[in-house]
């Protein structure tokens, strides 16, 4: 089992509501607990640091909290506090990586027959369960087939394919997702705010990308960044710590490839070596950049209008052919995989660049070369390809590179908060908070909402604000800092608009019923009355 960093321990979620990015698992477990429809064995799968053990411990608290089986354990009873501190006698955690044998499993299963000492259930949490031996799995199988009523098994693994199908078929399986960088950035921003540490968003974006979907790894890297920096976490410090290459070098590499300039390529590599930059990370970042160029070629709208490098990406998309970008991407991926086989990292990196310089799709021409060929073609040759009755085709002028839109300084006239809210993936208290706000502005990644003072109680739920901020970051595909301030709403809130629509629909329903010929005839014949308060719109 990996060592957990200081921040990862301090900010480990204690309840389901604090978990980020695993809503599908939380919802299923919460429903099972609320409805008391409990299975005897659960299997959590996913890469490292996405919350498998954390969810297992929260689930154990939900089963053994003194308030009863609940999706919201109290967190203050002895059972909850002892589980949080790792001292609960009826939560038995086993690391299968170091306890792989049949003897270890038999000892565990023999003890499973006895009733819990303090709790309602004995919970066995077996981490990296795929490491168990075949004999140990066979020993476990019998207990999984006929489990005691007081026992729950929670299995966790990063490699479910190594678990026998006979065991898989007896477990409820939940696959935990890798966390998107935007969500990780939002959580790191919240943690640093609570820790009173200043930071640059770009630095957090680097940490989130380096974490590769693992919140635990992100917090561990954040620990390192705090120790590495003086009083503020800035982009340059994090780049230096990670050995990450400045993105400008990557654009210089592609520019040198475009010009077929081997001298410039080697000069860039030499400069990187003098700065002790990591060449394997550089190849990874180069592949990422090539992927973004490919997107700009085929799906330009995927590049956000406020993307700082949008112009350069679009320029590269027009300068290279699609075949070249695909080839360079494959070479970068293979170069990174083979860099450990090279005499040294410098040789592996430069050989990858020279390979890009040496190979080119057969007959491929860049868009600029294609336009040059059209311009330079002799008029007679052009006329020979054009049927006599048709006029000669004119050479199309080079299209200018699209320029980025002016930065948004106020969204009052460009974004409708109600429409935006309808497109956000946010529910519960987070949606309730958003519905009672109006949009003040959205400037430089900072989105400000105004909440009327009569709804200030909605601000007490910090988790709701964090979930709303995460949903906004996912929608805009960039880090968003959410600020909610109390004030007077100058425009109608989504909640007010929704209420007005409901009232209008109800009034329309009342009018439709009172004007209905059958209803009016019934009123006349039976001296009946319409109870308007019972009428509801079905739209």
Short mmCIF file of C-alpha atoms in Angstrom, two decimals:
data_model
loop_
_atom_site.label_atom_id
_atom_site.label_comp_id
_atom_site.label_asym_id
_atom_site.label_seq_id
_atom_site.Cartn_x
_atom_site.Cartn_y
_atom_site.Cartn_z
CA UNK A 1 0.00 0.00 0.00
CA UNK A 2 1.28 3.45 -0.87
CA UNK A 3 2.23 6.03 1.72
CA UNK A 4 -0.38 8.77 2.07
CA UNK A 5 0.82 12.37 2.15
CA UNK A 6 0.03 14.87 4.92
CA UNK A 7 -2.58 16.73 2.86
CA UNK A 8 -4.08 13.49 1.52
CA UNK A 9 -4.64 12.30 5.12
CA UNK A 10 -5.91 15.66 6.33
CA UNK A 11 -8.34 16.13 3.46
CA UNK A 12 -9.46 12.53 3.04
CA UNK A 13 -13.28 12.64 2.66
CA UNK A 14 -15.15 11.54 5.79
CA UNK A 15 -18.64 11.33 4.26
CA UNK A 16 -20.05 10.55 0.82
CA UNK A 17 -20.95 14.21 0.19
CA UNK A 18 -17.26 15.16 0.31
CA UNK A 19 -16.26 12.72 -2.43
CA UNK A 20 -15.48 14.30 -5.79
CA UNK A 21 -15.96 12.72 -9.19
CA UNK A 22 -17.47 9.35 -8.18
CA UNK A 23 -21.14 10.31 -8.03
CA UNK A 24 -22.28 7.12 -9.79
CA UNK A 25 -20.79 4.94 -7.03
CA UNK A 26 -21.94 7.21 -4.19
CA UNK A 27 -25.52 7.26 -5.52
CA UNK A 28 -25.72 3.47 -5.79
CA UNK A 29 -24.29 2.87 -2.31
CA UNK A 30 -26.46 5.59 -0.75
CA UNK A 31 -29.60 4.04 -2.26
CA UNK A 32 -28.60 0.60 -0.99
CA UNK A 33 -28.05 1.94 2.54
CA UNK A 34 -31.22 4.03 2.59
CA UNK A 35 -33.36 1.13 1.35
CA UNK A 36 -31.44 -1.44 3.44
CA UNK A 37 -30.79 -3.54 0.34
CA UNK A 38 -27.26 -4.63 1.21
CA UNK A 39 -25.10 -7.12 -0.64
CA UNK A 40 -22.59 -9.27 1.18
CA UNK A 41 -19.59 -8.46 -1.07
CA UNK A 42 -18.55 -5.34 -2.98
CA UNK A 43 -15.68 -4.90 -5.45
CA UNK A 44 -14.23 -1.44 -6.09
CA UNK A 45 -11.97 -1.16 -9.14
CA UNK A 46 -9.95 1.75 -10.49
CA UNK A 47 -6.48 3.21 -10.74
CA UNK A 48 -4.52 4.39 -7.72
CA UNK A 49 -5.73 7.32 -5.66
CA UNK A 50 -9.28 7.61 -7.02
CA UNK A 51 -11.03 6.79 -3.72
CA UNK A 52 -11.43 3.00 -3.45
CA UNK A 53 -10.26 2.70 0.17
CA UNK A 54 -11.88 5.99 1.16
CA UNK A 55 -15.30 4.86 -0.10
CA UNK A 56 -14.83 1.51 1.65
CA UNK A 57 -14.19 3.21 5.01
CA UNK A 58 -17.15 5.56 4.63
CA UNK A 59 -19.30 2.54 3.76
CA UNK A 60 -18.03 0.78 6.90
CA UNK A 61 -19.07 3.82 8.97
CA UNK A 62 -22.49 3.80 7.31
CA UNK A 63 -22.96 0.17 8.35
CA UNK A 64 -21.79 0.60 11.95
CA UNK A 65 -22.81 4.14 12.96
CA UNK A 66 -24.78 4.18 16.23
CA UNK A 67 -27.53 6.15 14.49
CA UNK A 68 -28.27 3.04 12.42
CA UNK A 69 -27.59 1.91 8.87
CA UNK A 70 -27.45 5.21 7.02
CA UNK A 71 -25.93 6.94 4.01
CA UNK A 72 -24.99 9.87 6.28
CA UNK A 73 -23.01 8.54 9.27
CA UNK A 74 -22.78 10.98 12.16
CA UNK A 75 -18.98 11.06 12.30
CA UNK A 76 -18.93 11.69 16.06
CA UNK A 77 -19.87 8.35 17.60
CA UNK A 78 -17.17 5.93 18.76
CA UNK A 79 -17.60 3.68 15.72
CA UNK A 80 -17.24 6.55 13.24
CA UNK A 81 -14.27 8.12 14.97
CA UNK A 82 -12.45 4.80 15.44
CA UNK A 83 -12.94 3.91 11.76
CA UNK A 84 -11.56 7.33 10.78
CA UNK A 85 -8.52 6.76 12.97
CA UNK A 86 -8.03 3.15 11.81
CA UNK A 87 -8.68 1.62 15.26
CA UNK A 88 -12.13 0.05 14.83
CA UNK A 89 -11.85 -3.58 15.86
CA UNK A 90 -14.61 -4.78 13.50
CA UNK A 91 -13.06 -3.18 10.40
CA UNK A 92 -10.31 -5.57 9.35
CA UNK A 93 -8.06 -4.17 6.63
CA UNK A 94 -5.85 -6.66 4.80
CA UNK A 95 -3.20 -5.80 2.23
CA UNK A 96 -3.28 -8.70 -0.21
CA UNK A 97 0.04 -7.60 -1.69
CA UNK A 98 1.82 -8.74 1.48
CA UNK A 99 -0.67 -11.42 2.62
CA UNK A 100 -1.09 -13.53 -0.49
CA UNK A 101 -1.05 -17.05 0.94
CA UNK A 102 -3.75 -19.55 1.84
CA UNK A 103 -2.79 -19.48 5.53
CA UNK A 104 -3.49 -15.75 5.81
CA UNK A 105 -6.87 -16.13 4.15
CA UNK A 106 -7.87 -19.11 6.28
CA UNK A 107 -7.10 -17.15 9.44
CA UNK A 108 -9.26 -14.27 8.21
CA UNK A 109 -12.16 -16.52 7.25
CA UNK A 110 -12.01 -18.50 10.50
CA UNK A 111 -12.40 -15.27 12.47
CA UNK A 112 -15.26 -14.18 10.21
CA UNK A 113 -17.53 -16.81 11.80
CA UNK A 114 -17.51 -14.95 15.13
CA UNK A 115 -19.95 -12.11 15.85
CA UNK A 116 -18.72 -8.49 15.78
CA UNK A 117 -17.09 -7.25 18.97
CA UNK A 118 -18.52 -3.72 18.99
CA UNK A 119 -20.16 -2.95 15.67
CA UNK A 120 -23.22 -4.08 13.78
CA UNK A 121 -21.16 -5.76 11.04
CA UNK A 122 -17.70 -7.17 10.65
CA UNK A 123 -16.28 -5.49 7.56
CA UNK A 124 -13.33 -7.04 5.75
CA UNK A 125 -11.49 -4.61 3.48
CA UNK A 126 -9.02 -6.48 1.25
CA UNK A 127 -6.87 -4.10 -0.77
CA UNK A 128 -5.16 -5.15 -4.04
CA UNK A 129 -7.18 -8.36 -3.86
CA UNK A 130 -5.90 -9.49 -7.27
CA UNK A 131 -2.56 -10.31 -5.56
CA UNK A 132 -4.06 -13.27 -3.67
CA UNK A 133 -2.92 -16.74 -4.68
CA UNK A 134 -5.23 -19.17 -6.45
CA UNK A 135 -5.53 -21.24 -3.26
CA UNK A 136 -6.44 -18.13 -1.26
CA UNK A 137 -9.16 -17.23 -3.77
CA UNK A 138 -10.57 -20.76 -3.57
CA UNK A 139 -10.63 -20.51 0.22
CA UNK A 140 -12.47 -17.17 0.01
CA UNK A 141 -14.98 -18.51 -2.48
CA UNK A 142 -16.79 -20.77 -0.01
CA UNK A 143 -17.36 -17.90 2.41
CA UNK A 144 -18.58 -15.67 -0.42
CA UNK A 145 -21.09 -18.37 -1.41
CA UNK A 146 -22.52 -18.74 2.12
CA UNK A 147 -21.53 -15.60 4.04
CA UNK A 148 -22.53 -15.05 7.68
CA UNK A 149 -25.22 -12.38 8.11
CA UNK A 150 -22.91 -10.20 10.18
CA UNK A 151 -20.06 -10.06 7.62
CA UNK A 152 -19.50 -7.71 4.67
CA UNK A 153 -16.59 -8.03 2.27
CA UNK A 154 -15.17 -5.00 0.44
CA UNK A 155 -12.56 -5.88 -2.15
CA UNK A 156 -10.44 -3.24 -3.88
CA UNK A 157 -8.15 -3.67 -6.87
CA UNK A 158 -6.34 -1.84 -9.62
CA UNK A 159 -6.38 -4.95 -11.85
CA UNK A 160 -9.78 -6.71 -11.85
CA UNK A 161 -8.84 -8.91 -14.80
CA UNK A 162 -6.66 -11.01 -12.50
CA UNK A 163 -9.59 -11.87 -10.21
CA UNK A 164 -11.22 -15.27 -10.92
CA UNK A 165 -14.63 -15.03 -12.56
CA UNK A 166 -16.07 -17.19 -9.78
CA UNK A 167 -15.22 -14.42 -7.29
CA UNK A 168 -16.31 -11.58 -9.59
CA UNK A 169 -19.73 -13.15 -10.09
CA UNK A 170 -20.41 -13.06 -6.33
CA UNK A 171 -19.60 -9.36 -5.89
CA UNK A 172 -21.33 -6.11 -6.75
CA UNK A 173 -18.71 -4.35 -8.87
CA UNK A 174 -18.20 -0.59 -9.04
CA UNK A 175 -15.64 0.98 -11.36
CA UNK A 176 -14.22 4.26 -10.06
CA UNK A 177 -13.29 6.79 -12.74
CA UNK A 178 -10.08 8.71 -13.13
CA UNK A 179 -10.71 12.29 -12.07
CA UNK A 180 -10.63 14.99 -14.78
CA UNK A 181 -7.93 17.67 -14.40
CA UNK A 182 -10.51 20.46 -14.02
CA UNK A 183 -12.05 18.74 -10.99
CA UNK A 184 -8.61 18.15 -9.44
CA UNK A 185 -7.68 21.82 -9.95
CA UNK A 186 -10.91 22.91 -8.25
CA UNK A 187 -10.25 20.68 -5.23
CA UNK A 188 -6.60 21.80 -4.93
CA UNK A 189 -7.79 25.41 -5.08
CA UNK A 190 -10.22 24.72 -2.24
CA UNK A 191 -7.54 22.98 -0.13
CA UNK A 192 -5.03 25.82 -0.59
CA UNK A 193 -7.72 28.34 0.27
CA UNK A 194 -8.36 26.51 3.52
CA UNK A 195 -4.60 26.30 4.17
CA UNK A 196 -4.19 30.04 3.46
CA UNK A 197 -1.54 29.46 0.78
CA UNK A 198 -1.44 31.66 -2.32
CA UNK A 199 -1.07 30.05 -5.73
CA UNK A 200 -1.26 30.43 -9.48
CA UNK A 201 -3.98 28.53 -11.34
CA UNK A 202 -1.45 27.52 -14.02
CA UNK A 203 0.64 25.82 -11.32
CA UNK A 204 -2.35 23.79 -10.13
CA UNK A 205 -3.11 22.81 -13.72
CA UNK A 206 0.41 21.37 -13.99
CA UNK A 207 -0.05 19.38 -10.76
CA UNK A 208 -3.44 18.08 -11.91
CA UNK A 209 -2.01 16.92 -15.23
CA UNK A 210 0.94 15.23 -13.51
CA UNK A 211 -1.45 13.41 -11.14
CA UNK A 212 -3.01 11.55 -14.10
CA UNK A 213 -6.48 11.28 -12.62
CA UNK A 214 -5.43 10.48 -9.03
CA UNK A 215 -6.55 12.90 -6.31
CA UNK A 216 -4.18 11.30 -3.81
CA UNK A 217 -1.23 11.80 -6.17
CA UNK A 218 -2.34 15.39 -6.76
CA UNK A 219 -2.34 16.11 -3.02
CA UNK A 220 1.04 14.40 -2.62
CA UNK A 221 2.48 16.56 -5.40
CA UNK A 222 0.87 19.58 -3.75
CA UNK A 223 2.69 18.66 -0.52
CA UNK A 224 5.95 18.65 -2.46
CA UNK A 225 5.15 21.97 -4.11
CA UNK A 226 4.45 23.57 -0.73
CA UNK A 227 7.78 22.28 0.63
CA UNK A 228 9.56 23.34 -2.56
CA UNK A 229 8.20 26.88 -2.65
CA UNK A 230 8.69 29.76 -0.26
CA UNK A 231 5.31 31.32 0.41
CA UNK A 232 3.42 31.00 -2.88
CA UNK A 233 2.97 28.16 -5.37
CA UNK A 234 3.76 29.57 -8.81
CA UNK A 235 3.94 27.99 -12.25
CA UNK A 236 7.72 28.34 -12.64
CA UNK A 237 8.40 26.61 -9.31
CA UNK A 238 6.07 23.71 -10.11
CA UNK A 239 7.56 23.30 -13.58
CA UNK A 240 11.02 23.16 -12.06
CA UNK A 241 9.87 20.65 -9.43
CA UNK A 242 8.19 18.39 -11.97
CA UNK A 243 10.92 18.79 -14.56
CA UNK A 244 8.20 19.87 -16.98
CA UNK A 245 9.16 21.60 -20.19
CA UNK A 246 7.88 25.09 -20.90
CA UNK A 247 5.21 24.90 -23.58
CA UNK A 248 7.01 27.48 -25.73
CA UNK A 249 9.75 24.92 -26.42
CA UNK A 250 7.17 22.57 -27.86
CA UNK A 251 5.92 25.18 -30.30
CA UNK A 252 9.54 25.89 -31.27
CA UNK A 253 10.04 22.17 -31.97
CA UNK A 254 7.04 22.08 -34.32
CA UNK A 255 8.15 25.29 -36.01
CA UNK A 256 11.60 23.78 -36.65
CA UNK A 257 9.96 20.63 -38.07
CA UNK A 258 7.83 22.77 -40.33
CA UNK A 259 10.96 24.49 -41.68
CA UNK A 260 12.84 21.14 -41.85
CA UNK A 261 15.50 22.81 -39.67
CA UNK A 262 17.60 20.12 -37.98
CA UNK A 263 20.05 22.67 -36.54
CA UNK A 264 17.26 24.40 -34.58
CA UNK A 265 15.94 21.06 -33.32
CA UNK A 266 19.33 20.12 -31.84
CA UNK A 267 19.75 23.60 -30.36
CA UNK A 268 16.40 23.25 -28.57
CA UNK A 269 17.43 19.83 -27.21
CA UNK A 270 20.78 21.21 -26.02
CA UNK A 271 19.03 24.07 -24.23
CA UNK A 272 16.70 21.60 -22.54
CA UNK A 273 19.66 19.49 -21.39
CA UNK A 274 21.42 22.54 -19.95
CA UNK A 275 18.30 23.25 -17.88
CA UNK A 276 18.05 19.60 -16.72
CA UNK A 277 14.55 19.23 -18.13
CA UNK A 278 13.00 15.76 -18.30
CA UNK A 279 13.03 14.48 -21.88
CA UNK A 280 10.42 11.76 -21.27
CA UNK A 281 8.00 14.38 -19.94
CA UNK A 282 8.82 16.58 -22.94
CA UNK A 283 7.79 13.79 -25.32
CA UNK A 284 4.58 13.28 -23.37
CA UNK A 285 3.80 17.01 -23.58
CA UNK A 286 4.72 17.06 -27.27
CA UNK A 287 2.24 14.24 -27.93
CA UNK A 288 -0.41 16.22 -26.02
CA UNK A 289 0.29 19.30 -28.15
CA UNK A 290 0.08 17.26 -31.37
CA UNK A 291 -3.28 15.92 -30.22
CA UNK A 292 -4.53 19.46 -29.73
CA UNK A 293 -3.29 20.46 -33.19
CA UNK A 294 -5.15 17.47 -34.66
CA UNK A 295 -8.30 18.67 -32.86
CA UNK A 296 -7.80 22.16 -34.27
CA UNK A 297 -7.59 20.64 -37.76
CA UNK A 298 -10.68 18.45 -37.56
CA UNK A 299 -12.85 20.00 -34.82
CA UNK A 300 -11.79 23.66 -34.48
CA UNK A 301 -14.65 24.40 -32.08
CA UNK A 302 -12.97 22.08 -29.56
CA UNK A 303 -10.37 24.82 -29.01
CA UNK A 304 -11.98 27.32 -26.62
CA UNK A 305 -12.24 30.95 -27.69
CA UNK A 306 -10.40 32.03 -24.55
CA UNK A 307 -7.62 29.43 -24.96
CA UNK A 308 -4.37 31.44 -24.54
CA UNK A 309 -2.62 29.47 -27.30
CA UNK A 310 -5.59 29.34 -29.67
CA UNK A 311 -3.96 31.43 -32.40
CA UNK A 312 -0.76 29.38 -32.38
CA UNK A 313 -2.73 26.13 -32.46
CA UNK A 314 -4.76 27.28 -35.44
CA UNK A 315 -1.60 28.44 -37.20
CA UNK A 316 -0.01 25.01 -36.73
CA UNK A 317 -3.24 23.32 -37.84
CA UNK A 318 -3.02 25.22 -41.13
CA UNK A 319 0.71 24.78 -41.54
CA UNK A 320 0.85 20.97 -41.25
CA UNK A 321 -1.10 18.33 -43.12
CA UNK A 322 -3.34 16.01 -41.10
CA UNK A 323 -1.14 13.05 -42.14
CA UNK A 324 1.99 14.73 -40.78
CA UNK A 325 0.40 15.45 -37.41
CA UNK A 326 -0.78 11.85 -37.12
CA UNK A 327 2.70 10.55 -38.03
CA UNK A 328 4.47 12.88 -35.58
CA UNK A 329 2.07 11.84 -32.83
CA UNK A 330 2.89 8.15 -33.39
CA UNK A 331 6.63 8.90 -33.45
CA UNK A 332 6.37 10.88 -30.18
CA UNK A 333 4.45 8.05 -28.47
CA UNK A 334 6.92 5.39 -29.61
CA UNK A 335 9.86 7.64 -28.73
CA UNK A 336 8.60 8.00 -25.17
CA UNK A 337 8.10 4.24 -24.83
CA UNK A 338 11.62 3.55 -26.13
CA UNK A 339 13.50 6.30 -24.29
CA UNK A 340 14.60 3.88 -21.54
CA UNK A 341 16.23 1.70 -24.22
CA UNK A 342 18.28 4.58 -25.61
CA UNK A 343 21.93 5.15 -24.57
CA UNK A 344 20.66 8.14 -22.59
CA UNK A 345 17.56 10.34 -22.51
CA UNK A 346 19.18 13.05 -24.65
CA UNK A 347 19.95 10.53 -27.38
CA UNK A 348 16.43 9.09 -27.18
CA UNK A 349 14.82 12.52 -27.42
CA UNK A 350 16.98 13.82 -30.27
CA UNK A 351 16.59 10.56 -32.22
CA UNK A 352 12.82 10.95 -31.95
CA UNK A 353 13.06 14.49 -33.38
CA UNK A 354 15.39 13.33 -36.15
CA UNK A 355 12.93 10.55 -36.97
CA UNK A 356 10.20 13.17 -37.36
CA UNK A 357 12.54 15.11 -39.63
CA UNK A 358 13.43 12.03 -41.71
CA UNK A 359 9.96 10.60 -42.26
CA UNK A 360 7.04 12.16 -44.02
CA UNK A 361 3.80 10.75 -45.47
CA UNK A 362 4.29 9.83 -49.13
CA UNK A 363 3.16 12.67 -51.38
CA UNK A 364 1.97 14.70 -48.42
CA UNK A 365 2.09 18.46 -48.72
CA UNK A 366 1.41 21.03 -46.08
CA UNK A 367 -1.53 23.39 -46.74
CA UNK A 368 0.95 26.21 -47.42
CA UNK A 369 2.89 24.08 -49.91
CA UNK A 370 -0.37 23.04 -51.57
CA UNK A 371 -1.37 26.67 -52.03
CA UNK A 372 2.12 27.52 -53.34
CA UNK A 373 1.89 24.66 -55.86
CA UNK A 374 -1.44 25.99 -57.09
CA UNK A 375 -0.09 29.51 -57.47
CA UNK A 376 3.10 28.35 -59.27
CA UNK A 377 1.33 25.95 -61.67
CA UNK A 378 1.67 27.09 -65.34
CA UNK A 379 -1.51 28.59 -66.80
CA UNK A 380 -1.44 26.16 -69.77
CA UNK A 381 -1.41 23.17 -67.43
CA UNK A 382 -4.35 24.59 -65.55
CA UNK A 383 -6.28 25.24 -68.74
CA UNK A 384 -5.62 21.71 -69.96
CA UNK A 385 -7.50 20.26 -67.00
CA UNK A 386 -10.55 22.48 -67.45
CA UNK A 387 -13.28 21.41 -69.91
CA UNK A 388 -13.67 23.87 -72.82
CA UNK A 389 -17.21 25.12 -71.96
CA UNK A 390 -16.22 25.92 -68.37
CA UNK A 391 -14.35 29.04 -67.24
CA UNK A 392 -10.88 28.58 -65.82
CA UNK A 393 -10.90 28.18 -62.02
CA UNK A 394 -9.25 30.92 -60.02
CA UNK A 395 -6.70 30.24 -57.30
CA UNK A 396 -8.26 30.81 -53.89
CA UNK A 397 -6.39 33.35 -51.74
CA UNK A 398 -4.78 32.21 -48.51
CA UNK A 399 -7.34 32.44 -45.71
CA UNK A 400 -6.25 34.52 -42.71
CA UNK A 401 -5.74 32.76 -39.39
CA UNK A 402 -8.80 33.30 -37.15
CA UNK A 403 -8.11 35.72 -34.34
CA UNK A 404 -9.34 35.06 -30.79
CA UNK A 405 -12.45 36.81 -29.65
CA UNK A 406 -12.08 39.74 -27.29
CA UNK A 407 -11.89 38.56 -23.69
CA UNK A 408 -15.22 38.59 -21.88
CA UNK A 409 -15.33 41.37 -19.29
CA UNK A 410 -18.95 40.96 -18.34
CA UNK A 411 -21.34 38.15 -19.07
CA UNK A 412 -24.51 40.11 -18.39
CA UNK A 413 -25.09 40.47 -22.12
CA UNK A 414 -23.33 37.35 -23.42
CA UNK A 415 -24.38 34.56 -21.10
CA UNK A 416 -27.80 33.73 -19.73
CA UNK A 417 -27.40 32.21 -16.28
CA UNK A 418 -30.65 30.25 -16.47
CA UNK A 419 -29.70 28.70 -19.80
CA UNK A 420 -26.20 27.91 -18.57
CA UNK A 421 -27.56 26.32 -15.39
CA UNK A 422 -29.82 24.02 -17.43
CA UNK A 423 -26.69 22.65 -19.13
CA UNK A 424 -24.63 22.10 -15.97
CA UNK A 425 -24.33 18.64 -14.44
CA UNK A 426 -25.23 19.71 -10.91
CA UNK A 427 -27.96 18.54 -8.53
CA UNK A 428 -29.09 18.80 -4.91
CA UNK A 429 -28.00 21.73 -2.75
CA UNK A 430 -25.53 22.93 -5.37
CA UNK A 431 -28.36 23.37 -7.89
CA UNK A 432 -30.57 24.99 -5.23
CA UNK A 433 -27.83 27.55 -4.56
CA UNK A 434 -27.35 28.24 -8.28
CA UNK A 435 -31.10 28.66 -8.88
CA UNK A 436 -31.32 31.52 -6.37
CA UNK A 437 -28.39 33.47 -7.84
CA UNK A 438 -27.90 35.85 -10.74
CA UNK A 439 -24.71 36.18 -12.78
CA UNK A 440 -22.69 39.31 -12.01
CA UNK A 441 -19.67 38.76 -14.29
CA UNK A 442 -17.13 36.24 -15.57
CA UNK A 443 -13.64 37.77 -15.82
CA UNK A 444 -10.29 35.97 -16.13
CA UNK A 445 -11.65 32.65 -14.93
CA UNK A 446 -13.48 34.23 -11.94
CA UNK A 447 -17.25 33.77 -12.06
CA UNK A 448 -19.20 35.97 -9.61
CA UNK A 449 -22.79 35.23 -8.56
CA UNK A 450 -25.12 37.39 -6.48
CA UNK A 451 -27.34 35.75 -3.85
CA UNK A 452 -30.18 37.63 -2.17
CA UNK A 453 -29.80 37.96 1.62
CA UNK A 454 -33.01 36.00 2.32
CA UNK A 455 -31.28 32.92 0.91
CA UNK A 456 -27.94 33.36 2.72
CA UNK A 457 -28.45 30.05 4.52
CA UNK A 458 -27.51 28.37 1.23
CA UNK A 459 -23.94 29.64 1.68
CA UNK A 460 -23.42 27.49 4.78
CA UNK A 461 -23.00 24.42 2.59
CA UNK A 462 -19.41 24.73 1.35
CA UNK A 463 -19.62 21.40 -0.46
CA UNK A 464 -22.47 22.76 -2.59
CA UNK A 465 -20.26 25.67 -3.70
CA UNK A 466 -17.41 23.28 -4.49
CA UNK A 467 -19.67 21.03 -6.60
CA UNK A 468 -21.06 24.03 -8.48
CA UNK A 469 -17.53 25.29 -9.14
CA UNK A 470 -16.52 21.84 -10.42
CA UNK A 471 -19.53 21.70 -12.74
CA UNK A 472 -18.64 25.13 -14.15
CA UNK A 473 -15.03 24.09 -14.70
CA UNK A 474 -16.17 20.94 -16.52
CA UNK A 475 -18.57 22.99 -18.68
CA UNK A 476 -16.01 25.62 -19.69
CA UNK A 477 -13.17 23.03 -19.84
CA UNK A 478 -10.91 25.28 -17.79
CA UNK A 479 -10.39 26.11 -14.10
CA UNK A 480 -13.11 28.39 -12.77
CA UNK A 481 -13.02 30.26 -9.47
CA UNK A 482 -16.53 30.68 -8.09
CA UNK A 483 -17.38 33.66 -5.89
CA UNK A 484 -20.87 33.99 -4.35
CA UNK A 485 -21.64 37.32 -2.68
CA UNK A 486 -24.73 38.58 -0.93
CA UNK A 487 -26.62 41.43 -2.56
CA UNK A 488 -29.78 42.44 -4.37
CA UNK A 489 -30.68 40.61 -7.57
CA UNK A 490 -31.23 43.14 -10.36
CA UNK A 491 -32.53 40.39 -12.66
CA UNK A 492 -34.85 37.45 -12.14
CA UNK A 493 -33.14 34.36 -10.73
CA UNK A 494 -33.67 30.97 -12.39
CA UNK A 495 -35.77 30.02 -9.35
CA UNK A 496 -38.00 33.07 -9.88
CA UNK A 497 -38.33 32.34 -13.58
CA UNK A 498 -39.17 28.72 -12.82
CA UNK A 499 -41.83 29.77 -10.30
CA UNK A 500 -43.35 32.23 -12.78
CA UNK A 501 -43.50 29.54 -15.46
CA UNK A 502 -45.22 27.16 -13.01
CA UNK A 503 -47.78 29.80 -12.08
CA UNK A 504 -48.46 30.59 -15.75
CA UNK A 505 -48.90 26.92 -16.59
CA UNK A 506 -51.20 26.39 -13.63
CA UNK A 507 -53.33 29.38 -14.64
CA UNK A 508 -53.51 28.02 -18.17
CA UNK A 509 -54.56 24.65 -16.78
CA UNK A 510 -57.28 26.27 -14.65
CA UNK A 511 -58.61 28.20 -17.64
CA UNK A 512 -58.56 25.10 -19.83
CA UNK A 513 -60.58 23.12 -17.26
CA UNK A 514 -63.10 25.86 -16.49
CA UNK A 515 -63.73 26.41 -20.21
CA UNK A 516 -64.01 22.70 -21.01
CA UNK A 517 -67.61 21.95 -22.25
CA UNK A 518 -67.81 18.63 -20.39
CA UNK A 519 -66.70 20.24 -17.11
CA UNK A 520 -69.18 23.11 -17.49
CA UNK A 521 -72.02 20.70 -18.23
CA UNK A 522 -71.05 18.63 -15.18
CA UNK A 523 -71.07 21.75 -13.01
CA UNK A 524 -74.57 22.64 -14.25
CA UNK A 525 -76.09 19.18 -13.84
CA UNK A 526 -74.46 18.22 -10.55
CA UNK A 527 -74.05 21.68 -9.05
CA UNK A 528 -70.32 20.83 -8.80
CA UNK A 529 -67.50 23.20 -7.92
CA UNK A 530 -63.91 23.31 -9.20
CA UNK A 531 -61.24 23.25 -6.49
CA UNK A 532 -58.56 25.32 -8.18
CA UNK A 533 -55.91 24.50 -5.56
CA UNK A 534 -56.02 20.85 -6.64
CA UNK A 535 -55.31 21.61 -10.30
CA UNK A 536 -51.74 20.93 -11.44
CA UNK A 537 -50.15 21.38 -14.84
CA UNK A 538 -48.88 18.11 -16.33
CA UNK A 539 -46.46 19.84 -18.72
#
